[in-house]
Amino acid sequence: MRVAVLGAGAIGAYVGAALHRGGTEVHLVARKAHLEAMREHGVRVLSPRGDFTARPHVTDDPAEVGPVDFVFLGLKAHSYPSSGELLEPLLGPDTALVAAQNGIPWWYFHGLAGHPLEGHRVETVDPGGATSRVMAVERAIGCVVYCSTVIEEPGVIRHLEGTRFSLGEPAGGISPRCGALSEAMITGGLKAPVEPNLRDDIWVKLMGNVAFNPLSALTRATMAEICEHDETRDLVATMMTETLAIARAAGADPRVSVEKRIDGAWRVGHHKTSMLQDLEAGKPLEIDAIIGAVVELAELTGVPAPALRHVHAAIGLLNRTATAVPVG
């Protein structure tokens, strides 16, 4: 098995290091600062489960790698449409794309047999078909990440918690390719269950992301602080309730209560969400997949979602003003 990690950041490099440790042929495609450190010292993983170092092939040129069996996408979802030049050299006739992204994936309605929106394009995450042109939906394997990592310094990944990467086919069921990838990830020390209905997992995780990510960026508060403030806790509950209704209208059936989901987020503690971290780092916010697509699905399915719409409007303006280039 040959695996390329496109976007070997905190999660991508961690997965690549684990796969390599398990005996898989791994190629990391990384940015230059991170690249040089990994070339010289390998990928150093610091983890409560035990530190280790892996030395997979590292490059910034996918043409050095050529076609692989799986491409693990460590990019932010908003980078997908512009990734064609990097992705193309890695694709063979049967290459699968493992989309380890937050939020609603571009393939969401692909293979959703019997649903009125089967095959429909989600414009927010696949604008004008720009994503599906470079990432054919037939190649997609879904991946829901329950793992937290950070880049402590170039080439050094600190694993904070979680090793679960749930995998699944857009059309459901248990496929040989998902089984093979799961086995390789498990051999490398990860949890990689193959879920017959991955959309349920997507929505369970998204219930937290759709509320806590934008609210943390808007308030600069941690997840615990949002939960411990009565008014914002109530707003989170409202947003989650709306999200559950949209999920069920969009062909999923996540089996989790709002209170249990909020309690799980509170127990994470004083954690800064990825959106708050991006805001503080001056990076564009990952709005479209996390909340914009949920609002679009509410419109498509006719589900009222006033709280999600209002928060979406506010975080959209914050993203515009926070990343604007000063004039003069």
mmCIF file of C-alpha atoms in Angstrom:
data_model
loop_
_atom_site.group_PDB
_atom_site.id
_atom_site.type_symbol
_atom_site.label_atom_id
_atom_site.label_comp_id
_atom_site.label_asym_id
_atom_site.label_seq_id
_atom_site.Cartn_x
_atom_site.Cartn_y
_atom_site.Cartn_z
ATOM 1 C CA MET A 1 0.000 0.000 0.000
ATOM 2 C CA ARG A 2 1.250 3.478 -0.930
ATOM 3 C CA VAL A 3 -0.204 6.476 0.900
ATOM 4 C CA ALA A 4 0.445 10.168 0.275
ATOM 5 C CA VAL A 5 -0.473 12.791 2.849
ATOM 6 C CA LEU A 6 -1.328 16.035 1.079
ATOM 7 C CA GLY A 7 -1.024 18.785 3.647
ATOM 8 C CA ALA A 8 1.226 17.237 6.292
ATOM 9 C CA GLY A 9 0.315 19.604 9.103
ATOM 10 C CA ALA A 10 -0.533 18.590 12.666
ATOM 11 C CA ILE A 11 -3.102 15.895 11.838
ATOM 12 C CA GLY A 12 -1.621 14.859 8.483
ATOM 13 C CA ALA A 13 1.917 14.390 9.786
ATOM 14 C CA TYR A 14 0.607 12.466 12.809
ATOM 15 C CA VAL A 15 -1.386 10.064 10.638
ATOM 16 C CA GLY A 16 1.526 9.691 8.221
ATOM 17 C CA ALA A 17 3.938 8.941 11.060
ATOM 18 C CA ALA A 18 1.568 6.347 12.531
ATOM 19 C CA LEU A 19 1.030 4.628 9.171
ATOM 20 C CA HIS A 20 4.780 4.573 8.503
ATOM 21 C CA ARG A 21 5.419 3.102 11.950
ATOM 22 C CA GLY A 22 2.973 0.343 11.027
ATOM 23 C CA GLY A 23 4.864 -0.544 7.856
ATOM 24 C CA THR A 24 2.931 1.391 5.203
ATOM 25 C CA GLU A 25 4.862 3.228 2.473
ATOM 26 C CA VAL A 26 4.124 6.890 3.256
ATOM 27 C CA HIS A 27 4.963 10.103 1.401
ATOM 28 C CA LEU A 28 4.370 13.431 3.152
ATOM 29 C CA VAL A 29 3.729 16.491 0.984
ATOM 30 C CA ALA A 30 4.498 19.465 3.203
ATOM 31 C CA ARG A 31 5.269 23.178 3.273
ATOM 32 C CA LYS A 32 8.883 24.278 3.308
ATOM 33 C CA ALA A 33 9.454 25.202 6.989
ATOM 34 C CA HIS A 34 7.921 21.960 8.218
ATOM 35 C CA LEU A 35 9.472 20.094 5.281
ATOM 36 C CA GLU A 36 13.121 20.775 6.094
ATOM 37 C CA ALA A 37 12.727 19.795 9.736
ATOM 38 C CA MET A 38 11.011 16.505 8.846
ATOM 39 C CA ARG A 39 13.645 15.720 6.218
ATOM 40 C CA GLU A 40 16.457 16.238 8.692
ATOM 41 C CA HIS A 41 14.979 14.771 11.869
ATOM 42 C CA GLY A 42 11.911 12.786 10.747
ATOM 43 C CA VAL A 43 8.463 13.320 12.264
ATOM 44 C CA ARG A 44 8.816 13.440 16.041
ATOM 45 C CA VAL A 45 5.560 12.603 17.836
ATOM 46 C CA LEU A 46 5.202 13.523 21.511
ATOM 47 C CA SER A 47 2.233 11.673 22.965
ATOM 48 C CA PRO A 48 0.842 10.486 26.308
ATOM 49 C CA ARG A 49 0.656 7.094 24.561
ATOM 50 C CA GLY A 50 4.427 7.117 24.044
ATOM 51 C CA ASP A 51 6.813 9.262 22.010
ATOM 52 C CA PHE A 52 8.176 8.005 18.704
ATOM 53 C CA THR A 53 9.945 9.182 15.564
ATOM 54 C CA ALA A 54 9.074 8.120 12.011
ATOM 55 C CA ARG A 55 11.064 8.829 8.866
ATOM 56 C CA PRO A 56 8.728 8.651 5.869
ATOM 57 C CA HIS A 57 9.641 10.243 2.539
ATOM 58 C CA VAL A 58 9.001 14.015 2.673
ATOM 59 C CA THR A 59 8.685 16.336 -0.320
ATOM 60 C CA ASP A 60 7.033 19.507 -1.567
ATOM 61 C CA ASP A 61 6.725 18.056 -5.085
ATOM 62 C CA PRO A 62 4.022 15.383 -5.561
ATOM 63 C CA ALA A 63 5.546 14.501 -8.948
ATOM 64 C CA GLU A 64 8.371 12.836 -6.967
ATOM 65 C CA VAL A 65 5.783 10.477 -5.490
ATOM 66 C CA GLY A 66 3.558 9.514 -8.415
ATOM 67 C CA PRO A 67 0.262 7.616 -8.187
ATOM 68 C CA VAL A 68 -0.645 6.122 -4.818
ATOM 69 C CA ASP A 69 -3.439 3.949 -3.428
ATOM 70 C CA PHE A 70 -4.719 6.537 -0.958
ATOM 71 C CA VAL A 71 -4.306 10.297 -0.593
ATOM 72 C CA PHE A 72 -4.984 11.461 2.954
ATOM 73 C CA LEU A 73 -6.160 15.074 2.694
ATOM 74 C CA GLY A 74 -4.735 17.121 5.555
ATOM 75 C CA LEU A 75 -5.788 20.415 3.933
ATOM 76 C CA LYS A 76 -8.510 22.757 5.175
ATOM 77 C CA ALA A 77 -11.716 22.281 3.191
ATOM 78 C CA HIS A 78 -11.544 25.756 1.652
ATOM 79 C CA SER A 79 -8.214 24.753 0.040
ATOM 80 C CA TYR A 80 -9.698 21.799 -1.837
ATOM 81 C CA PRO A 81 -10.750 23.608 -5.061
ATOM 82 C CA SER A 82 -7.227 25.020 -5.580
ATOM 83 C CA SER A 83 -5.383 21.764 -4.864
ATOM 84 C CA GLY A 84 -5.589 20.305 -8.385
ATOM 85 C CA GLU A 85 -1.939 20.830 -9.359
ATOM 86 C CA LEU A 86 -0.717 19.172 -6.175
ATOM 87 C CA LEU A 87 -3.214 16.342 -6.352
ATOM 88 C CA GLU A 88 -3.017 15.345 -10.007
ATOM 89 C CA PRO A 89 0.414 13.601 -9.936
ATOM 90 C CA LEU A 90 -0.784 11.410 -7.042
ATOM 91 C CA LEU A 91 -3.847 10.046 -8.830
ATOM 92 C CA GLY A 92 -4.003 6.675 -10.519
ATOM 93 C CA PRO A 93 -7.147 5.005 -11.877
ATOM 94 C CA ASP A 94 -8.160 3.660 -8.439
ATOM 95 C CA THR A 95 -6.660 6.211 -6.048
ATOM 96 C CA ALA A 96 -8.994 6.979 -3.144
ATOM 97 C CA LEU A 97 -9.176 10.393 -1.469
ATOM 98 C CA VAL A 98 -9.539 10.277 2.308
ATOM 99 C CA ALA A 99 -11.205 13.537 3.266
ATOM 100 C CA ALA A 100 -10.264 14.202 6.888
ATOM 101 C CA GLN A 101 -12.107 17.521 7.035
ATOM 102 C CA ASN A 102 -14.372 19.321 9.448
ATOM 103 C CA GLY A 103 -17.988 19.927 8.544
ATOM 104 C CA ILE A 104 -20.025 18.957 5.496
ATOM 105 C CA PRO A 105 -17.936 17.274 2.784
ATOM 106 C CA TRP A 106 -18.275 18.091 -0.913
ATOM 107 C CA TRP A 107 -19.476 14.545 -1.586
ATOM 108 C CA TYR A 108 -22.324 14.718 0.946
ATOM 109 C CA PHE A 109 -25.239 13.814 -1.356
ATOM 110 C CA HIS A 110 -23.224 11.372 -3.498
ATOM 111 C CA GLY A 111 -24.476 7.802 -2.970
ATOM 112 C CA LEU A 112 -27.326 8.865 -0.680
ATOM 113 C CA ALA A 113 -29.706 6.364 -2.288
ATOM 114 C CA GLY A 114 -33.400 7.126 -2.050
ATOM 115 C CA HIS A 115 -33.010 10.692 -0.776
ATOM 116 C CA PRO A 116 -34.670 13.438 -2.856
ATOM 117 C CA LEU A 117 -31.333 15.321 -3.000
ATOM 118 C CA GLU A 118 -29.193 12.333 -4.041
ATOM 119 C CA GLY A 119 -26.408 13.592 -6.327
ATOM 120 C CA HIS A 120 -27.101 17.263 -5.496
ATOM 121 C CA ARG A 121 -24.039 19.532 -5.307
ATOM 122 C CA VAL A 122 -23.544 21.447 -2.058
ATOM 123 C CA GLU A 123 -22.640 24.828 -3.488
ATOM 124 C CA THR A 124 -21.004 26.179 -0.337
ATOM 125 C CA VAL A 125 -18.266 23.514 -0.346
ATOM 126 C CA ASP A 126 -18.261 22.760 -4.087
ATOM 127 C CA PRO A 127 -18.784 26.189 -5.686
ATOM 128 C CA GLY A 128 -19.686 25.744 -9.334
ATOM 129 C CA GLY A 129 -18.305 22.204 -9.123
ATOM 130 C CA ALA A 130 -14.751 23.505 -8.495
ATOM 131 C CA THR A 131 -14.027 20.917 -5.806
ATOM 132 C CA SER A 132 -15.532 17.902 -7.572
ATOM 133 C CA ARG A 133 -13.593 18.764 -10.746
ATOM 134 C CA VAL A 134 -10.310 18.128 -8.928
ATOM 135 C CA MET A 135 -11.686 15.567 -6.463
ATOM 136 C CA ALA A 136 -14.139 13.253 -8.183
ATOM 137 C CA VAL A 137 -16.788 12.167 -5.697
ATOM 138 C CA GLU A 138 -16.314 8.543 -6.779
ATOM 139 C CA ARG A 139 -12.819 8.638 -5.248
ATOM 140 C CA ALA A 140 -13.975 9.919 -1.858
ATOM 141 C CA ILE A 141 -13.710 8.057 1.425
ATOM 142 C CA GLY A 142 -15.168 9.977 4.351
ATOM 143 C CA CYS A 143 -13.144 10.396 7.531
ATOM 144 C CA VAL A 144 -14.318 11.882 10.830
ATOM 145 C CA VAL A 145 -11.387 12.836 13.059
ATOM 146 C CA TYR A 146 -11.584 12.428 16.830
ATOM 147 C CA CYS A 147 -7.992 13.395 17.487
ATOM 148 C CA SER A 148 -6.254 16.543 18.703
ATOM 149 C CA THR A 149 -2.699 17.443 17.691
ATOM 150 C CA VAL A 150 -0.616 20.593 17.384
ATOM 151 C CA ILE A 151 2.672 21.436 15.707
ATOM 152 C CA GLU A 152 4.902 22.203 18.677
ATOM 153 C CA GLU A 153 7.724 23.256 16.370
ATOM 154 C CA PRO A 154 8.622 22.358 12.778
ATOM 155 C CA GLY A 155 8.800 18.589 12.518
ATOM 156 C CA VAL A 156 7.475 18.013 16.056
ATOM 157 C CA ILE A 157 3.844 16.965 16.554
ATOM 158 C CA ARG A 158 2.322 16.956 20.015
ATOM 159 C CA HIS A 159 -0.533 14.480 20.234
ATOM 160 C CA LEU A 160 -2.959 15.733 22.886
ATOM 161 C CA GLU A 161 -5.797 13.238 22.878
ATOM 162 C CA GLY A 162 -7.788 10.779 20.775
ATOM 163 C CA THR A 163 -6.675 8.327 18.099
ATOM 164 C CA ARG A 164 -9.986 7.603 16.359
ATOM 165 C CA PHE A 165 -10.413 8.213 12.632
ATOM 166 C CA SER A 166 -13.818 6.855 11.575
ATOM 167 C CA LEU A 167 -13.904 5.831 7.905
ATOM 168 C CA GLY A 168 -16.817 5.259 5.559
ATOM 169 C CA GLU A 169 -18.045 5.117 1.988
ATOM 170 C CA PRO A 170 -20.439 7.827 0.782
ATOM 171 C CA ALA A 171 -22.730 5.038 -0.457
ATOM 172 C CA GLY A 172 -22.547 3.217 2.881
ATOM 173 C CA GLY A 173 -21.597 -0.345 3.586
ATOM 174 C CA ILE A 174 -18.152 -1.828 4.247
ATOM 175 C CA SER A 175 -15.883 -1.697 1.183
ATOM 176 C CA PRO A 176 -12.581 -3.546 0.629
ATOM 177 C CA ARG A 177 -10.694 -0.260 0.222
ATOM 178 C CA CYS A 178 -11.996 1.072 3.560
ATOM 179 C CA GLY A 179 -11.137 -2.248 5.180
ATOM 180 C CA ALA A 180 -7.582 -2.172 3.829
ATOM 181 C CA LEU A 181 -6.978 1.406 4.984
ATOM 182 C CA SER A 182 -8.498 0.676 8.390
ATOM 183 C CA GLU A 183 -6.180 -2.302 8.859
ATOM 184 C CA ALA A 184 -3.112 -0.211 7.990
ATOM 185 C CA MET A 185 -4.127 2.560 10.407
ATOM 186 C CA ILE A 186 -4.816 0.098 13.216
ATOM 187 C CA THR A 187 -1.414 -1.535 12.649
ATOM 188 C CA GLY A 188 0.096 1.939 13.090
ATOM 189 C CA GLY A 189 -1.586 2.386 16.483
ATOM 190 C CA LEU A 190 -4.711 4.319 15.503
ATOM 191 C CA LYS A 191 -8.391 3.496 15.936
ATOM 192 C CA ALA A 192 -10.029 3.328 12.511
ATOM 193 C CA PRO A 193 -13.523 1.836 12.597
ATOM 194 C CA VAL A 194 -15.320 1.511 9.257
ATOM 195 C CA GLU A 195 -18.810 2.909 9.745
ATOM 196 C CA PRO A 196 -21.653 1.727 7.475
ATOM 197 C CA ASN A 197 -23.424 5.096 7.959
ATOM 198 C CA LEU A 198 -20.636 7.654 8.303
ATOM 199 C CA ARG A 199 -22.984 10.611 7.840
ATOM 200 C CA ASP A 200 -24.298 9.980 11.362
ATOM 201 C CA ASP A 201 -20.729 10.442 12.705
ATOM 202 C CA ILE A 202 -20.274 13.558 10.586
ATOM 203 C CA TRP A 203 -23.312 15.188 12.177
ATOM 204 C CA VAL A 204 -22.454 14.129 15.737
ATOM 205 C CA LYS A 205 -19.099 15.869 15.450
ATOM 206 C CA LEU A 206 -20.593 18.770 13.514
ATOM 207 C CA MET A 207 -23.096 19.495 16.290
ATOM 208 C CA GLY A 208 -20.145 20.687 18.341
ATOM 209 C CA ASN A 209 -18.179 22.364 15.579
ATOM 210 C CA VAL A 210 -21.116 24.315 14.145
ATOM 211 C CA ALA A 211 -21.741 25.970 17.511
ATOM 212 C CA PHE A 212 -18.435 26.161 19.374
ATOM 213 C CA ASN A 213 -16.159 27.102 16.469
ATOM 214 C CA PRO A 214 -17.909 30.325 15.396
ATOM 215 C CA LEU A 215 -18.955 31.317 18.922
ATOM 216 C CA SER A 216 -15.412 30.894 20.227
ATOM 217 C CA ALA A 217 -14.055 33.101 17.450
ATOM 218 C CA LEU A 218 -16.737 35.737 18.021
ATOM 219 C CA THR A 219 -16.251 35.791 21.811
ATOM 220 C CA ARG A 220 -12.556 34.731 22.085
ATOM 221 C CA ALA A 221 -13.760 32.215 24.691
ATOM 222 C CA THR A 222 -12.769 28.601 25.289
ATOM 223 C CA MET A 223 -15.251 25.747 25.060
ATOM 224 C CA ALA A 224 -15.573 25.542 28.846
ATOM 225 C CA GLU A 225 -16.188 29.291 29.143
ATOM 226 C CA ILE A 226 -18.960 29.122 26.520
ATOM 227 C CA CYS A 227 -20.599 26.224 28.395
ATOM 228 C CA GLU A 228 -20.329 27.917 31.790
ATOM 229 C CA HIS A 229 -22.018 31.139 30.625
ATOM 230 C CA ASP A 230 -25.784 30.540 30.757
ATOM 231 C CA GLU A 231 -26.710 32.674 27.747
ATOM 232 C CA THR A 232 -24.090 31.211 25.398
ATOM 233 C CA ARG A 233 -24.832 27.668 26.642
ATOM 234 C CA ASP A 234 -28.486 28.246 25.714
ATOM 235 C CA LEU A 235 -27.417 29.526 22.287
ATOM 236 C CA VAL A 236 -25.278 26.421 21.760
ATOM 237 C CA ALA A 237 -28.271 24.237 22.653
ATOM 238 C CA THR A 238 -30.460 26.089 20.163
ATOM 239 C CA MET A 239 -27.883 25.771 17.383
ATOM 240 C CA MET A 240 -27.432 22.063 18.100
ATOM 241 C CA THR A 241 -31.189 21.470 18.100
ATOM 242 C CA GLU A 242 -31.469 23.158 14.701
ATOM 243 C CA THR A 243 -28.512 21.109 13.428
ATOM 244 C CA LEU A 244 -30.135 17.823 14.513
ATOM 245 C CA ALA A 245 -33.285 18.721 12.596
ATOM 246 C CA ILE A 246 -31.260 19.539 9.472
ATOM 247 C CA ALA A 247 -29.288 16.286 9.797
ATOM 248 C CA ARG A 248 -32.450 14.204 9.867
ATOM 249 C CA ALA A 249 -33.880 16.053 6.878
ATOM 250 C CA ALA A 250 -30.574 15.514 5.041
ATOM 251 C CA GLY A 251 -30.568 11.733 5.324
ATOM 252 C CA ALA A 252 -28.787 11.065 8.642
ATOM 253 C CA ASP A 253 -29.869 9.961 12.100
ATOM 254 C CA PRO A 254 -27.292 11.017 14.699
ATOM 255 C CA ARG A 255 -28.099 9.298 18.000
ATOM 256 C CA VAL A 256 -26.969 11.800 20.599
ATOM 257 C CA SER A 257 -28.828 14.252 22.811
ATOM 258 C CA VAL A 258 -28.039 17.959 22.852
ATOM 259 C CA GLU A 259 -27.283 17.901 26.587
ATOM 260 C CA LYS A 260 -24.903 14.962 26.242
ATOM 261 C CA ARG A 261 -23.112 16.713 23.363
ATOM 262 C CA ILE A 262 -22.750 19.961 25.347
ATOM 263 C CA ASP A 263 -21.541 18.073 28.426
ATOM 264 C CA GLY A 264 -18.901 16.329 26.310
ATOM 265 C CA ALA A 265 -17.673 19.692 25.032
ATOM 266 C CA TRP A 266 -17.573 21.152 28.555
ATOM 267 C CA ARG A 267 -15.425 18.230 29.741
ATOM 268 C CA VAL A 268 -12.826 19.102 27.086
ATOM 269 C CA GLY A 269 -12.120 22.145 29.245
ATOM 270 C CA HIS A 270 -10.380 25.389 28.334
ATOM 271 C CA HIS A 271 -9.646 24.390 24.760
ATOM 272 C CA LYS A 272 -9.413 26.916 21.933
ATOM 273 C CA THR A 273 -11.274 25.705 18.857
ATOM 274 C CA SER A 274 -9.542 25.524 15.487
ATOM 275 C CA MET A 275 -11.471 28.581 14.310
ATOM 276 C CA LEU A 276 -10.298 30.660 17.268
ATOM 277 C CA GLN A 277 -6.729 29.461 16.699
ATOM 278 C CA ASP A 278 -6.954 30.457 13.024
ATOM 279 C CA LEU A 279 -8.359 33.866 13.976
ATOM 280 C CA GLU A 280 -5.507 34.510 16.405
ATOM 281 C CA ALA A 281 -2.999 33.391 13.767
ATOM 282 C CA GLY A 282 -4.475 35.754 11.149
ATOM 283 C CA LYS A 283 -5.612 32.882 8.913
ATOM 284 C CA PRO A 284 -8.900 32.681 6.974
ATOM 285 C CA LEU A 285 -11.634 30.971 8.981
ATOM 286 C CA GLU A 286 -13.036 27.590 7.916
ATOM 287 C CA ILE A 287 -16.600 28.870 7.757
ATOM 288 C CA ASP A 288 -18.126 27.299 4.652
ATOM 289 C CA ALA A 289 -17.853 23.615 5.557
ATOM 290 C CA ILE A 290 -18.520 24.104 9.274
ATOM 291 C CA ILE A 291 -21.557 26.401 9.277
ATOM 292 C CA GLY A 292 -22.186 27.776 5.773
ATOM 293 C CA ALA A 293 -23.017 24.355 4.319
ATOM 294 C CA VAL A 294 -25.315 23.604 7.259
ATOM 295 C CA VAL A 295 -27.271 26.788 6.540
ATOM 296 C CA GLU A 296 -27.398 25.797 2.848
ATOM 297 C CA LEU A 297 -28.751 22.358 3.765
ATOM 298 C CA ALA A 298 -31.377 24.024 5.967
ATOM 299 C CA GLU A 299 -32.540 25.991 2.926
ATOM 300 C CA LEU A 300 -32.508 22.893 0.689
ATOM 301 C CA THR A 301 -34.537 20.829 3.139
ATOM 302 C CA GLY A 302 -36.871 23.595 4.356
ATOM 303 C CA VAL A 303 -35.753 23.386 7.994
ATOM 304 C CA PRO A 304 -35.974 26.688 9.933
ATOM 305 C CA ALA A 305 -32.582 27.600 11.417
ATOM 306 C CA PRO A 306 -32.648 31.225 12.618
ATOM 307 C CA ALA A 307 -29.872 30.892 15.212
ATOM 308 C CA LEU A 308 -27.507 29.230 12.727
ATOM 309 C CA ARG A 309 -28.284 31.908 10.127
ATOM 310 C CA HIS A 310 -27.570 34.766 12.529
ATOM 311 C CA VAL A 311 -24.307 33.297 13.818
ATOM 312 C CA HIS A 312 -23.275 32.520 10.231
ATOM 313 C CA ALA A 313 -23.817 36.166 9.295
ATOM 314 C CA ALA A 314 -21.766 37.395 12.255
ATOM 315 C CA ILE A 315 -18.837 35.031 11.742
ATOM 316 C CA GLY A 316 -18.813 35.832 8.027
ATOM 317 C CA LEU A 317 -18.382 39.521 8.765
ATOM 318 C CA LEU A 318 -15.675 38.790 11.348
ATOM 319 C CA ASN A 319 -13.783 36.729 8.779
ATOM 320 C CA ARG A 320 -13.988 39.586 6.271
ATOM 321 C CA THR A 321 -12.874 42.315 8.671
ATOM 322 C CA ALA A 322 -10.217 40.268 10.494
ATOM 323 C CA THR A 323 -8.445 39.175 7.323
ATOM 324 C CA ALA A 324 -8.872 42.437 5.382
ATOM 325 C CA VAL A 325 -5.669 44.015 4.099
ATOM 326 C CA PRO A 326 -5.295 47.537 5.554
ATOM 327 C CA VAL A 327 -5.457 50.345 2.993
ATOM 328 C CA GLY A 328 -2.763 53.038 2.961
#
